[in-house]
Coordinates of C-alpha atoms in Angstrom, one line a residue:
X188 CA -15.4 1.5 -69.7
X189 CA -12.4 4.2 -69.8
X190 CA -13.3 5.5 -66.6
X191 CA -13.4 1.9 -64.6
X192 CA -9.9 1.7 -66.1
X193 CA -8.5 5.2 -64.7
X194 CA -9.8 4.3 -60.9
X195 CA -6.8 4.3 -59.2
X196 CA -6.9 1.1 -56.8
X197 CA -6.3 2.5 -53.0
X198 CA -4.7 -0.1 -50.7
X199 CA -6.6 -1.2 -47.6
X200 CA -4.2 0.4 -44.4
X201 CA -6.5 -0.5 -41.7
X202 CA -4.8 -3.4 -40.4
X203 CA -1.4 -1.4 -40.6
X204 CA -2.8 1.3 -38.5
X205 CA -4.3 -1.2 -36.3
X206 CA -0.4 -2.7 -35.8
X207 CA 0.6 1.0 -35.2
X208 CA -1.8 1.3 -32.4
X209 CA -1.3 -1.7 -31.0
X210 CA 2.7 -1.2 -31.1
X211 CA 2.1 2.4 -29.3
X212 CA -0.4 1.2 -26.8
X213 CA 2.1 -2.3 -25.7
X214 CA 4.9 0.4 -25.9
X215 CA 3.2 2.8 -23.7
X216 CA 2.3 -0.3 -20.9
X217 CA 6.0 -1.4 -20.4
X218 CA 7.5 1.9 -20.2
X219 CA 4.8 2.4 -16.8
X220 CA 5.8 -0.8 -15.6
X221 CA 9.4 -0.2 -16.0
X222 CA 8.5 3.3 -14.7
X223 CA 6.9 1.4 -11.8
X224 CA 9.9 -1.1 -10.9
X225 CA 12.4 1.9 -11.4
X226 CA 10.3 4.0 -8.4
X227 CA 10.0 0.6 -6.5
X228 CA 13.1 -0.3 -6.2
X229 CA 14.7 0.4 -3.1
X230 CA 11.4 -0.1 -0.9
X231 CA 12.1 -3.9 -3.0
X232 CA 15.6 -3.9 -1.6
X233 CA 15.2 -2.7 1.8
X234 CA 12.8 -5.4 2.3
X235 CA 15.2 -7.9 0.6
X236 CA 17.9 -6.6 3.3
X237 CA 15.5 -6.8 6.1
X238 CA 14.4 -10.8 4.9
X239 CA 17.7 -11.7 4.9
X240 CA 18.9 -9.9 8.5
X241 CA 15.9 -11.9 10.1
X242 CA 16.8 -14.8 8.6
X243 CA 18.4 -16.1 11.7
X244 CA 18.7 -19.8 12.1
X245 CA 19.2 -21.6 15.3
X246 CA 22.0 -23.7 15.1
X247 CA 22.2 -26.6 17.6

C-alpha cells in the first residue's frame, strides 16, 4: 500500500502541447499571408491607380 501512496501523480500536458502547436502552426499561416500582401502590394496599387484612370464617365 506504501508504494501506491509514493506514486507521484503526473499531469496530463497533451492538450497543452496540442494549444502550443496549434498557436505555432496559426502563427506561422498569417505571417505568409502578411508576407504575401506585403510583396503584393504595389502590383495591388498600380492596378487600383490604373481602375481609377479608366474610370472615365461620359458626361452629357
Amino acid at each position: 500500500m506504501s508504494s501506491i501512496s509514493e506514486e507521484v501523480q503526473v499531469k496530463d500536458r497533451f492538450w497543452i502541447y496540442v494549444g502550443c502547436a496549434v498557436f505555432v502552426i496559426v502563427t506561422g499561416i498569417l505571417m505568409v499571408k502578411q508576407s504575401e500582401n506585403e510583396k503584393y502590394a504595389p502590383i495591388k496599387q498600380m492596378a487600383d491607380d490604373e481602375k481609377v484612370s479608366m474610370n472615365i464617365r461620359v458626361l452629357n
